[in-house]
Amino acid sequence: MSISLIKKTIRKTRAMVAQIKNMLPFLPEYMRFQWHGHKQAWQIFTHMTKQERLILYRLALDQSPDSVLLEIGSYIGASSCFLAAAASEIQGKVKVYCVDTWQNEGMFEGQRDTFDEFRKNTAKYEEFIVILKGTSHEIANNFYKKVDFLFIDGDHSYEGVKSDVDDWFPKLNDGGIVIFHDIGWAEGVQRVVEESVRPHAKRESRMPNMYWAWL
């Protein structure tokens, strides 16, 4: 075996070991996710890491059978599937309310209609998903249920995140959880969390690019 091939093998082995170490804290959720037949959800494109998707799944599994789960920014359905997978395992009538225009306004690749792609990707969980098509502000004005689980991954500008918080926090049940994605780099998310979330958090936690708190 040549020296270059040995070095390449060592690099691959080290990368594999690092990946396994990173996944170890999420092994119970990963095994449960696989066991319940949700494997195809891993194939949907997303900017979220595997660990972040498993955190969503874990936090959603902790909800009660009469909980309302709501997601702002459903894109093509990757995170929606992980939330709906949890909903499918909770005894009760848990629904995941997916809020989006499906016109891709907040994504870097430019505006396009992603609704058909979302429907195709989430077809397995259709009975657990309620589609709310429109802007977050428009939907909030006509949404009268109390929310227990709020995942915000829409417009990352300060104005956009602040609007989501102002519109949806009054609908959040006492003790409800809110989750923000892209806190690692999005200044708008960082500022809103510091100004409007952390001062009211009863408990909080985070990963490098995701933050969640119970209010």
Tab-separated table of C-alpha atoms in Angstrom:
chain	number	residue	atom	x	y	z
A	1	MET	CA	0.000	0.000	0.000
A	2	SER	CA	1.424	3.399	-0.982
A	3	ILE	CA	2.041	6.144	1.613
A	4	SER	CA	-0.523	8.432	-0.068
A	5	LEU	CA	-3.187	5.710	0.104
A	6	ILE	CA	-2.398	5.087	3.781
A	7	LYS	CA	-2.719	8.801	4.540
A	8	LYS	CA	-6.029	8.949	2.660
A	9	THR	CA	-7.337	5.937	4.594
A	10	ILE	CA	-6.291	7.517	7.912
A	11	ARG	CA	-8.085	10.791	7.022
A	12	LYS	CA	-11.259	8.914	6.118
A	13	THR	CA	-11.100	6.863	9.315
A	14	ARG	CA	-10.610	9.972	11.460
A	15	ALA	CA	-13.535	11.700	9.745
A	16	MET	CA	-15.732	8.644	10.322
A	17	VAL	CA	-14.769	8.467	14.011
A	18	ALA	CA	-15.506	12.195	14.431
A	19	GLN	CA	-18.914	11.775	12.810
A	20	ILE	CA	-19.755	8.847	15.093
A	21	LYS	CA	-18.712	10.865	18.180
A	22	ASN	CA	-20.909	13.789	17.077
A	23	MET	CA	-23.906	11.486	16.670
A	24	LEU	CA	-23.526	9.529	19.924
A	25	PRO	CA	-25.609	11.961	22.058
A	26	PHE	CA	-28.462	11.530	19.555
A	27	LEU	CA	-28.225	7.764	19.177
A	28	PRO	CA	-31.532	6.987	20.989
A	29	GLU	CA	-33.468	9.376	18.743
A	30	TYR	CA	-31.650	8.179	15.632
A	31	MET	CA	-32.422	4.531	16.395
A	32	ARG	CA	-36.050	5.324	17.201
A	33	PHE	CA	-36.406	7.366	14.000
A	34	GLN	CA	-35.024	4.511	11.937
A	35	TRP	CA	-37.048	1.865	13.797
A	36	HIS	CA	-40.336	3.658	13.102
A	37	GLY	CA	-39.688	3.703	9.364
A	38	HIS	CA	-38.871	7.381	8.787
A	39	LYS	CA	-35.663	6.719	6.827
A	40	GLN	CA	-36.738	8.505	3.641
A	41	ALA	CA	-36.867	11.837	5.492
A	42	TRP	CA	-33.058	11.894	5.540
A	43	GLN	CA	-33.031	12.210	1.756
A	44	ILE	CA	-34.782	15.599	1.635
A	45	PHE	CA	-32.420	18.507	1.043
A	46	THR	CA	-32.007	20.887	3.966
A	47	HIS	CA	-29.506	23.311	5.455
A	48	MET	CA	-30.054	21.667	8.851
A	49	THR	CA	-27.545	19.159	10.184
A	50	LYS	CA	-28.567	15.626	11.161
A	51	GLN	CA	-28.137	16.569	14.805
A	52	GLU	CA	-30.434	19.586	14.446
A	53	ARG	CA	-33.139	17.497	12.791
A	54	LEU	CA	-32.912	14.927	15.573
A	55	ILE	CA	-33.198	17.706	18.181
A	56	LEU	CA	-36.437	18.830	16.519
A	57	TYR	CA	-37.669	15.241	16.589
A	58	ARG	CA	-36.676	14.831	20.253
A	59	LEU	CA	-38.306	18.094	21.369
A	60	ALA	CA	-41.476	17.335	19.415
A	61	LEU	CA	-41.704	13.862	20.966
A	62	ASP	CA	-41.830	15.543	24.391
A	63	GLN	CA	-45.124	17.259	23.536
A	64	SER	CA	-48.455	16.105	24.963
A	65	PRO	CA	-51.176	14.383	22.871
A	66	ASP	CA	-53.199	17.603	22.538
A	67	SER	CA	-50.275	19.845	21.568
A	68	VAL	CA	-50.165	22.233	18.621
A	69	LEU	CA	-46.865	22.247	16.726
A	70	LEU	CA	-46.250	25.122	14.325
A	71	GLU	CA	-43.402	25.717	11.897
A	72	ILE	CA	-42.634	29.007	10.155
A	73	GLY	CA	-40.627	28.437	6.981
A	74	SER	CA	-41.341	24.909	5.780
A	75	TYR	CA	-39.440	25.208	2.459
A	76	ILE	CA	-39.432	21.723	0.839
A	77	GLY	CA	-40.421	19.812	3.949
A	78	ALA	CA	-37.292	18.326	5.543
A	79	SER	CA	-37.871	19.709	9.043
A	80	SER	CA	-41.631	19.261	8.570
A	81	CYS	CA	-41.098	15.515	8.151
A	82	PHE	CA	-39.130	15.254	11.391
A	83	LEU	CA	-41.849	17.126	13.272
A	84	ALA	CA	-44.601	15.092	11.628
A	85	ALA	CA	-42.716	11.870	12.340
A	86	ALA	CA	-42.848	12.767	16.040
A	87	ALA	CA	-46.529	13.713	15.759
A	88	SER	CA	-47.270	10.316	14.219
A	89	GLU	CA	-45.794	8.611	17.288
A	90	ILE	CA	-47.598	10.674	19.933
A	91	GLN	CA	-50.894	9.161	20.975
A	92	GLY	CA	-53.524	11.774	20.294
A	93	LYS	CA	-54.394	14.151	17.479
A	94	VAL	CA	-51.198	16.169	17.227
A	95	LYS	CA	-50.875	18.225	14.053
A	96	VAL	CA	-47.955	20.126	12.597
A	97	TYR	CA	-49.072	23.468	11.154
A	98	CYS	CA	-46.702	24.421	8.330
A	99	VAL	CA	-46.593	28.131	7.507
A	100	ASP	CA	-44.964	29.319	4.278
A	101	THR	CA	-45.681	31.090	1.009
A	102	TRP	CA	-43.650	28.387	-0.777
A	103	GLN	CA	-42.267	31.079	-3.077
A	104	ASN	CA	-38.747	30.766	-1.687
A	105	GLU	CA	-38.395	34.454	-0.799
A	106	GLY	CA	-36.086	33.815	2.150
A	107	MET	CA	-33.689	31.402	0.447
A	108	PHE	CA	-30.366	32.277	-1.148
A	109	GLU	CA	-31.027	30.490	-4.442
A	110	GLY	CA	-33.741	32.961	-5.414
A	111	GLN	CA	-37.494	32.982	-5.752
A	112	ARG	CA	-39.246	29.876	-7.085
A	113	ASP	CA	-42.385	27.895	-6.337
A	114	THR	CA	-41.502	24.998	-4.015
A	115	PHE	CA	-45.031	23.960	-3.012
A	116	ASP	CA	-45.264	20.829	-5.198
A	117	GLU	CA	-41.874	19.689	-3.941
A	118	PHE	CA	-43.031	20.195	-0.340
A	119	ARG	CA	-46.208	18.192	-0.963
A	120	LYS	CA	-44.275	15.354	-2.580
A	121	ASN	CA	-41.667	15.206	0.198
A	122	THR	CA	-44.233	15.255	3.010
A	123	ALA	CA	-46.801	12.936	1.373
A	124	LYS	CA	-46.174	10.141	3.883
A	125	TYR	CA	-47.189	12.456	6.736
A	126	GLU	CA	-50.097	14.166	5.019
A	127	GLU	CA	-52.577	13.277	7.785
A	128	PHE	CA	-50.376	14.932	10.424
A	129	ILE	CA	-49.691	18.168	8.513
A	130	VAL	CA	-51.914	21.219	8.141
A	131	ILE	CA	-50.775	23.510	5.323
A	132	LEU	CA	-51.170	27.252	5.982
A	133	LYS	CA	-50.174	29.041	2.794
A	134	GLY	CA	-49.378	32.722	3.141
A	135	THR	CA	-47.009	35.049	4.949
A	136	SER	CA	-46.379	34.431	8.626
A	137	HIS	CA	-48.063	37.735	9.494
A	138	GLU	CA	-51.168	36.950	7.431
A	139	ILE	CA	-51.549	33.479	8.926
A	140	ALA	CA	-51.002	34.717	12.492
A	141	ASN	CA	-53.829	37.225	12.130
A	142	ASN	CA	-56.260	34.378	11.437
A	143	PHE	CA	-54.851	31.649	13.687
A	144	TYR	CA	-56.861	31.190	16.865
A	145	LYS	CA	-55.348	28.089	18.455
A	146	LYS	CA	-52.821	28.227	21.279
A	147	VAL	CA	-49.374	26.960	20.267
A	148	ASP	CA	-47.183	24.658	22.355
A	149	PHE	CA	-44.221	24.219	20.010
A	150	LEU	CA	-43.012	27.007	17.696
A	151	PHE	CA	-40.163	26.490	15.218
A	152	ILE	CA	-39.065	29.721	13.498
A	153	ASP	CA	-36.934	29.332	10.363
A	154	GLY	CA	-38.312	31.958	7.999
A	155	ASP	CA	-37.083	35.452	7.151
A	156	HIS	CA	-33.783	35.867	9.045
A	157	SER	CA	-33.657	39.671	8.905
A	158	TYR	CA	-34.155	41.461	12.217
A	159	GLU	CA	-37.476	42.864	11.008
A	160	GLY	CA	-38.643	39.444	9.813
A	161	VAL	CA	-37.719	37.560	12.987
A	162	LYS	CA	-39.096	40.347	15.217
A	163	SER	CA	-42.383	40.251	13.300
A	164	ASP	CA	-42.622	36.473	13.787
A	165	VAL	CA	-41.996	36.856	17.514
A	166	ASP	CA	-44.476	39.722	17.895
A	167	ASP	CA	-47.158	37.861	15.923
A	168	TRP	CA	-46.773	34.390	17.418
A	169	PHE	CA	-45.530	34.723	21.005
A	170	PRO	CA	-48.943	35.931	22.256
A	171	LYS	CA	-50.336	32.624	20.929
A	172	LEU	CA	-47.729	30.523	22.752
A	173	ASN	CA	-48.985	28.602	25.778
A	174	ASP	CA	-47.313	29.158	29.136
A	175	GLY	CA	-44.367	26.768	29.228
A	176	GLY	CA	-44.377	26.445	25.437
A	177	ILE	CA	-41.137	26.003	23.531
A	178	VAL	CA	-39.730	28.180	20.745
A	179	ILE	CA	-36.860	27.109	18.486
A	180	PHE	CA	-34.777	29.313	16.179
A	181	HIS	CA	-32.555	28.012	13.406
A	182	ASP	CA	-29.473	29.800	11.988
A	183	ILE	CA	-28.634	31.661	15.191
A	184	GLY	CA	-24.982	30.875	14.513
A	185	TRP	CA	-24.701	33.356	11.644
A	186	ALA	CA	-27.945	35.332	11.194
A	187	GLU	CA	-27.589	38.640	13.034
A	188	GLY	CA	-31.341	39.222	12.930
A	189	VAL	CA	-31.978	35.954	14.759
A	190	GLN	CA	-29.222	36.677	17.277
A	191	ARG	CA	-30.539	40.152	18.085
A	192	VAL	CA	-34.172	39.083	18.496
A	193	VAL	CA	-33.199	36.183	20.746
A	194	GLU	CA	-31.126	38.479	22.968
A	195	GLU	CA	-33.763	41.247	23.107
A	196	SER	CA	-37.071	39.384	23.095
A	197	VAL	CA	-36.512	35.759	24.086
A	198	ARG	CA	-33.709	35.280	26.608
A	199	PRO	CA	-35.091	37.831	29.121
A	200	HIS	CA	-38.297	35.730	29.345
A	201	ALA	CA	-36.824	32.238	29.058
A	202	LYS	CA	-37.548	29.856	31.930
A	203	ARG	CA	-35.046	27.416	30.478
A	204	GLU	CA	-32.888	27.482	27.359
A	205	SER	CA	-30.386	25.450	25.382
A	206	ARG	CA	-28.555	25.631	22.081
A	207	MET	CA	-26.342	24.062	19.494
A	208	PRO	CA	-23.912	26.089	17.357
A	209	ASN	CA	-26.652	27.026	14.876
A	210	MET	CA	-29.908	26.358	16.761
A	211	TYR	CA	-31.401	27.839	19.939
A	212	TRP	CA	-34.476	26.829	21.914
A	213	ALA	CA	-36.179	28.091	25.052
A	214	TRP	CA	-39.210	27.356	27.183
A	215	LEU	CA	-41.199	30.516	27.928
